[in-house]
mmCIF file of C-alpha atoms in Angstrom:
data_model
loop_
_atom_site.group_PDB
_atom_site.id
_atom_site.type_symbol
_atom_site.label_atom_id
_atom_site.label_comp_id
_atom_site.label_asym_id
_atom_site.label_seq_id
_atom_site.Cartn_x
_atom_site.Cartn_y
_atom_site.Cartn_z
ATOM 1 C CA UNK A 1 6.968 -23.931 -2.740
ATOM 2 C CA UNK A 2 9.571 -21.187 -2.151
ATOM 3 C CA UNK A 3 10.207 -21.202 1.768
ATOM 4 C CA UNK A 4 7.675 -23.030 4.135
ATOM 5 C CA UNK A 5 4.627 -21.326 4.210
ATOM 6 C CA UNK A 6 3.542 -19.717 7.757
ATOM 7 C CA UNK A 7 0.025 -18.932 8.830
ATOM 8 C CA UNK A 8 -1.422 -15.345 9.513
ATOM 9 C CA UNK A 9 -5.336 -15.605 11.035
ATOM 10 C CA UNK A 10 -5.427 -19.046 11.109
ATOM 11 C CA UNK A 11 -4.533 -19.900 7.513
ATOM 12 C CA UNK A 12 -6.045 -16.856 6.121
ATOM 13 C CA UNK A 13 -3.096 -14.952 4.906
ATOM 14 C CA UNK A 14 0.251 -17.017 4.032
ATOM 15 C CA UNK A 15 3.715 -15.470 3.933
ATOM 16 C CA UNK A 16 6.829 -18.196 3.201
ATOM 17 C CA UNK A 17 10.216 -17.522 4.611
ATOM 18 C CA UNK A 18 12.657 -19.037 7.190
ATOM 19 C CA UNK A 19 12.327 -17.807 11.016
ATOM 20 C CA UNK A 20 10.185 -14.980 10.439
ATOM 21 C CA UNK A 21 10.673 -11.899 12.514
ATOM 22 C CA UNK A 22 9.481 -8.531 12.932
ATOM 23 C CA UNK A 23 10.851 -6.155 10.589
ATOM 24 C CA UNK A 24 11.150 -2.722 11.284
ATOM 25 C CA UNK A 25 8.603 -0.369 9.307
ATOM 26 C CA UNK A 26 10.215 1.869 7.125
ATOM 27 C CA UNK A 27 11.504 4.970 8.720
ATOM 28 C CA UNK A 28 10.059 8.601 7.674
ATOM 29 C CA UNK A 29 11.692 10.491 4.705
ATOM 30 C CA UNK A 30 14.641 12.784 6.003
ATOM 31 C CA UNK A 31 13.770 16.350 6.786
ATOM 32 C CA UNK A 32 9.759 15.160 6.673
ATOM 33 C CA UNK A 33 7.260 16.064 9.037
ATOM 34 C CA UNK A 34 4.811 13.698 11.455
ATOM 35 C CA UNK A 35 1.476 13.598 10.323
ATOM 36 C CA UNK A 36 -0.790 13.480 12.972
ATOM 37 C CA UNK A 37 -3.170 10.555 13.103
ATOM 38 C CA UNK A 38 -6.616 11.153 12.897
ATOM 39 C CA UNK A 39 -10.013 9.436 13.006
ATOM 40 C CA UNK A 40 -10.602 7.320 9.600
ATOM 41 C CA UNK A 41 -13.307 9.299 7.841
ATOM 42 C CA UNK A 42 -14.801 7.387 4.838
ATOM 43 C CA UNK A 43 -14.845 9.580 1.708
ATOM 44 C CA UNK A 44 -15.878 7.321 -0.915
ATOM 45 C CA UNK A 45 -15.605 3.855 -3.013
ATOM 46 C CA UNK A 46 -12.842 4.705 -5.579
ATOM 47 C CA UNK A 47 -9.957 6.397 -5.214
ATOM 48 C CA UNK A 48 -10.284 10.100 -6.559
ATOM 49 C CA UNK A 49 -8.382 10.117 -10.433
ATOM 50 C CA UNK A 50 -7.110 13.891 -10.285
ATOM 51 C CA UNK A 51 -7.906 17.171 -8.357
ATOM 52 C CA UNK A 52 -6.910 20.646 -7.131
ATOM 53 C CA UNK A 53 -4.757 19.876 -4.015
ATOM 54 C CA UNK A 54 -6.074 22.683 -2.144
ATOM 55 C CA UNK A 55 -9.434 21.011 -2.332
ATOM 56 C CA UNK A 56 -8.191 18.290 -0.045
ATOM 57 C CA UNK A 57 -8.082 15.814 -3.157
ATOM 58 C CA UNK A 58 -5.095 14.457 -5.096
ATOM 59 C CA UNK A 59 -2.940 16.091 -7.590
ATOM 60 C CA UNK A 60 -0.504 14.957 -10.231
ATOM 61 C CA UNK A 61 3.005 13.613 -10.152
ATOM 62 C CA UNK A 62 4.425 16.495 -12.131
ATOM 63 C CA UNK A 63 6.527 14.726 -14.810
ATOM 64 C CA UNK A 64 7.006 11.518 -12.895
ATOM 65 C CA UNK A 65 5.944 8.117 -14.605
ATOM 66 C CA UNK A 66 5.909 4.797 -12.843
ATOM 67 C CA UNK A 67 9.097 3.798 -13.605
ATOM 68 C CA UNK A 68 10.051 6.935 -10.979
ATOM 69 C CA UNK A 69 8.867 4.643 -8.231
ATOM 70 C CA UNK A 70 9.483 1.549 -6.315
ATOM 71 C CA UNK A 71 6.377 0.487 -4.007
ATOM 72 C CA UNK A 72 6.727 -2.065 -0.818
ATOM 73 C CA UNK A 73 4.020 -3.790 0.936
ATOM 74 C CA UNK A 74 5.254 -4.254 4.523
ATOM 75 C CA UNK A 75 3.132 -7.124 6.299
ATOM 76 C CA UNK A 76 2.983 -5.467 9.921
ATOM 77 C CA UNK A 77 3.840 -8.189 12.663
ATOM 78 C CA UNK A 78 0.688 -9.892 14.192
ATOM 79 C CA UNK A 79 -1.574 -7.596 12.161
ATOM 80 C CA UNK A 80 -3.299 -9.951 9.576
ATOM 81 C CA UNK A 81 -4.819 -8.115 6.905
ATOM 82 C CA UNK A 82 -2.528 -4.653 7.349
ATOM 83 C CA UNK A 83 -0.284 -3.730 4.813
ATOM 84 C CA UNK A 84 2.319 -0.176 5.333
ATOM 85 C CA UNK A 85 2.732 0.857 2.400
ATOM 86 C CA UNK A 86 5.914 2.819 0.925
ATOM 87 C CA UNK A 87 6.814 4.835 -2.005
ATOM 88 C CA UNK A 88 10.229 5.428 -3.111
ATOM 89 C CA UNK A 89 11.053 8.046 -5.657
ATOM 90 C CA UNK A 90 14.131 6.366 -7.685
ATOM 91 C CA UNK A 91 14.606 9.014 -10.361
ATOM 92 C CA UNK A 92 16.901 11.930 -10.105
ATOM 93 C CA UNK A 93 13.966 14.300 -9.934
ATOM 94 C CA UNK A 94 11.636 15.904 -6.866
ATOM 95 C CA UNK A 95 8.168 13.886 -7.964
ATOM 96 C CA UNK A 96 4.589 15.419 -6.350
ATOM 97 C CA UNK A 97 1.917 13.275 -5.147
ATOM 98 C CA UNK A 98 -1.281 13.896 -3.414
ATOM 99 C CA UNK A 99 -4.257 11.774 -2.657
ATOM 100 C CA UNK A 100 -4.928 8.209 -2.783
ATOM 101 C CA UNK A 101 -2.799 5.247 -4.275
ATOM 102 C CA UNK A 102 -5.137 2.972 -6.171
ATOM 103 C CA UNK A 103 -4.757 -0.707 -5.168
ATOM 104 C CA UNK A 104 -5.913 -3.571 -7.288
ATOM 105 C CA UNK A 105 -5.638 -7.176 -6.043
ATOM 106 C CA UNK A 106 -3.885 -9.541 -8.492
ATOM 107 C CA UNK A 107 -4.233 -13.244 -8.629
ATOM 108 C CA UNK A 108 -1.889 -15.775 -9.415
ATOM 109 C CA UNK A 109 -1.887 -15.758 -13.310
ATOM 110 C CA UNK A 110 -0.664 -11.769 -12.747
ATOM 111 C CA UNK A 111 -4.747 -10.751 -13.707
ATOM 112 C CA UNK A 112 -5.803 -8.158 -11.540
ATOM 113 C CA UNK A 113 -9.753 -8.209 -10.103
ATOM 114 C CA UNK A 114 -12.297 -5.596 -8.568
ATOM 115 C CA UNK A 115 -12.828 -5.909 -4.784
ATOM 116 C CA UNK A 116 -14.965 -2.900 -2.589
ATOM 117 C CA UNK A 117 -12.410 -0.407 -1.874
ATOM 118 C CA UNK A 118 -12.674 2.738 0.112
ATOM 119 C CA UNK A 119 -10.178 5.723 0.524
ATOM 120 C CA UNK A 120 -10.046 6.882 3.665
ATOM 121 C CA UNK A 121 -8.701 9.951 5.202
ATOM 122 C CA UNK A 122 -6.262 7.994 7.610
ATOM 123 C CA UNK A 123 -4.574 9.234 9.370
ATOM 124 C CA UNK A 124 -5.506 12.289 7.989
ATOM 125 C CA UNK A 125 -6.972 14.332 4.781
ATOM 126 C CA UNK A 126 -4.713 14.503 1.870
ATOM 127 C CA UNK A 127 -1.593 16.533 1.630
ATOM 128 C CA UNK A 128 0.795 17.089 -1.059
ATOM 129 C CA UNK A 129 4.238 15.210 -0.543
ATOM 130 C CA UNK A 130 7.327 16.741 -2.583
ATOM 131 C CA UNK A 131 9.612 13.191 -2.770
ATOM 132 C CA UNK A 132 13.062 14.492 -3.396
ATOM 133 C CA UNK A 133 15.432 10.995 -5.141
ATOM 134 C CA UNK A 134 15.511 8.458 -2.514
ATOM 135 C CA UNK A 135 13.144 9.461 0.068
ATOM 136 C CA UNK A 136 9.470 7.623 0.672
ATOM 137 C CA UNK A 137 5.792 8.702 1.251
ATOM 138 C CA UNK A 138 3.534 6.266 3.218
ATOM 139 C CA UNK A 139 0.304 4.771 3.304
ATOM 140 C CA UNK A 140 -1.786 1.919 4.916
ATOM 141 C CA UNK A 141 -3.709 -0.390 3.532
ATOM 142 C CA UNK A 142 -6.353 -2.420 5.235
ATOM 143 C CA UNK A 143 -7.538 -5.581 4.045
ATOM 144 C CA UNK A 144 -10.572 -7.525 4.960
ATOM 145 C CA UNK A 145 -9.514 -11.320 4.780
ATOM 146 C CA UNK A 146 -12.111 -13.932 3.702
ATOM 147 C CA UNK A 147 -11.381 -17.622 3.144
ATOM 148 C CA UNK A 148 -9.749 -19.256 0.367
ATOM 149 C CA UNK A 149 -13.066 -21.293 -0.233
ATOM 150 C CA UNK A 150 -15.167 -18.208 -0.601
ATOM 151 C CA UNK A 151 -13.165 -15.177 -2.504
ATOM 152 C CA UNK A 152 -10.845 -14.455 -4.667
ATOM 153 C CA UNK A 153 -7.204 -15.060 -3.516
ATOM 154 C CA UNK A 154 -4.431 -12.076 -4.128
ATOM 155 C CA UNK A 155 -0.648 -12.790 -4.729
ATOM 156 C CA UNK A 156 0.493 -9.737 -5.300
ATOM 157 C CA UNK A 157 -0.788 -6.157 -5.564
ATOM 158 C CA UNK A 158 -0.745 -3.432 -8.630
ATOM 159 C CA UNK A 159 -0.652 0.145 -7.142
ATOM 160 C CA UNK A 160 -1.439 3.548 -9.393
ATOM 161 C CA UNK A 161 -0.182 6.473 -7.939
ATOM 162 C CA UNK A 162 -2.080 9.481 -8.266
ATOM 163 C CA UNK A 163 -1.700 11.554 -11.301
ATOM 164 C CA UNK A 164 0.495 8.836 -12.837
ATOM 165 C CA UNK A 165 -1.387 6.393 -15.389
ATOM 166 C CA UNK A 166 0.320 3.054 -15.599
ATOM 167 C CA UNK A 167 0.576 1.052 -12.141
ATOM 168 C CA UNK A 168 3.657 0.345 -9.967
ATOM 169 C CA UNK A 169 3.489 -3.878 -9.153
ATOM 170 C CA UNK A 170 3.670 -3.378 -5.406
ATOM 171 C CA UNK A 171 6.399 -5.623 -3.298
ATOM 172 C CA UNK A 172 5.213 -7.808 -1.014
ATOM 173 C CA UNK A 173 7.564 -7.298 2.049
ATOM 174 C CA UNK A 174 7.543 -10.263 4.669
ATOM 175 C CA UNK A 175 7.793 -9.884 8.895
ATOM 176 C CA UNK A 176 11.317 -11.468 8.805
ATOM 177 C CA UNK A 177 12.278 -9.269 5.662
ATOM 178 C CA UNK A 178 12.268 -11.376 2.942
ATOM 179 C CA UNK A 179 10.048 -10.111 0.105
ATOM 180 C CA UNK A 180 8.001 -11.086 -3.097
ATOM 181 C CA UNK A 181 11.388 -10.359 -5.192
ATOM 182 C CA UNK A 182 13.132 -12.740 -3.588
ATOM 183 C CA UNK A 183 10.834 -15.834 -3.100
ATOM 184 C CA UNK A 184 8.286 -14.649 -0.683
ATOM 185 C CA UNK A 185 4.776 -16.610 -1.568
ATOM 186 C CA UNK A 186 1.899 -14.726 -0.053
ATOM 187 C CA UNK A 187 -1.739 -15.446 -0.131
ATOM 188 C CA UNK A 188 -4.684 -12.670 0.548
ATOM 189 C CA UNK A 189 -7.915 -13.836 0.316
ATOM 190 C CA UNK A 190 -9.534 -10.570 -0.337
ATOM 191 C CA UNK A 191 -13.184 -9.284 0.508
ATOM 192 C CA UNK A 192 -12.504 -5.811 0.625
ATOM 193 C CA UNK A 193 -10.091 -3.247 0.936
ATOM 194 C CA UNK A 194 -9.680 0.344 2.650
ATOM 195 C CA UNK A 195 -6.800 2.688 1.290
ATOM 196 C CA UNK A 196 -5.250 5.443 3.493
ATOM 197 C CA UNK A 197 -3.920 8.824 2.058
ATOM 198 C CA UNK A 198 -0.147 9.008 0.688
ATOM 199 C CA UNK A 199 1.785 11.055 3.890
ATOM 200 C CA UNK A 200 5.181 12.501 4.264
ATOM 201 C CA UNK A 201 5.852 10.191 7.402
ATOM 202 C CA UNK A 202 5.057 6.585 8.391
ATOM 203 C CA UNK A 203 3.228 7.631 11.835
ATOM 204 C CA UNK A 204 -0.476 6.802 12.168
ATOM 205 C CA UNK A 205 -0.603 5.618 8.464
ATOM 206 C CA UNK A 206 -1.798 2.142 9.799
ATOM 207 C CA UNK A 207 -4.113 3.167 12.809
ATOM 208 C CA UNK A 208 -7.350 1.701 11.181
ATOM 209 C CA UNK A 209 -10.526 1.847 13.516
#
């Protein structure tokens, strides 16, 4: 095994690493304004594929593709099942995002599987995020954890951003800063999920009811 396994939620969520210490959440993108937290409003059972940004739903990412983004899913200290999604523009152009990412759990074989997923207006309604190169957008993901005996276990997640046709493989980052690209192994027995809106700042994105 890659490192020692440390249990979160009585062993339901396992993250490998040595001497886990809480890691700070990604900093808001330079020049970004904070989104004001608002009560979560459930708006559907699956992410919208495309819409007019003025309608409060989601719009395309312009000319940006999956290869222009890096997605980190940061495990939150002492909050089993809560992930902070940080979407970085790794290209040399401005990318535009508006709405919800589609998050698909993936098992150890690399196959994605379906679970009940609801998009929610947390911390608020969709807003267009213009990402210059090297900056980030943020969203929260809440996983209702089950048991490894009764529910399918995710060891990773594919993330499809609004207006982008192909998924990005999410890099899971543990509380000690180790990640799935450098040996971290995580197990999430998934019953269902909630995904919040993409925002220009991390404030409030993981404040689920």
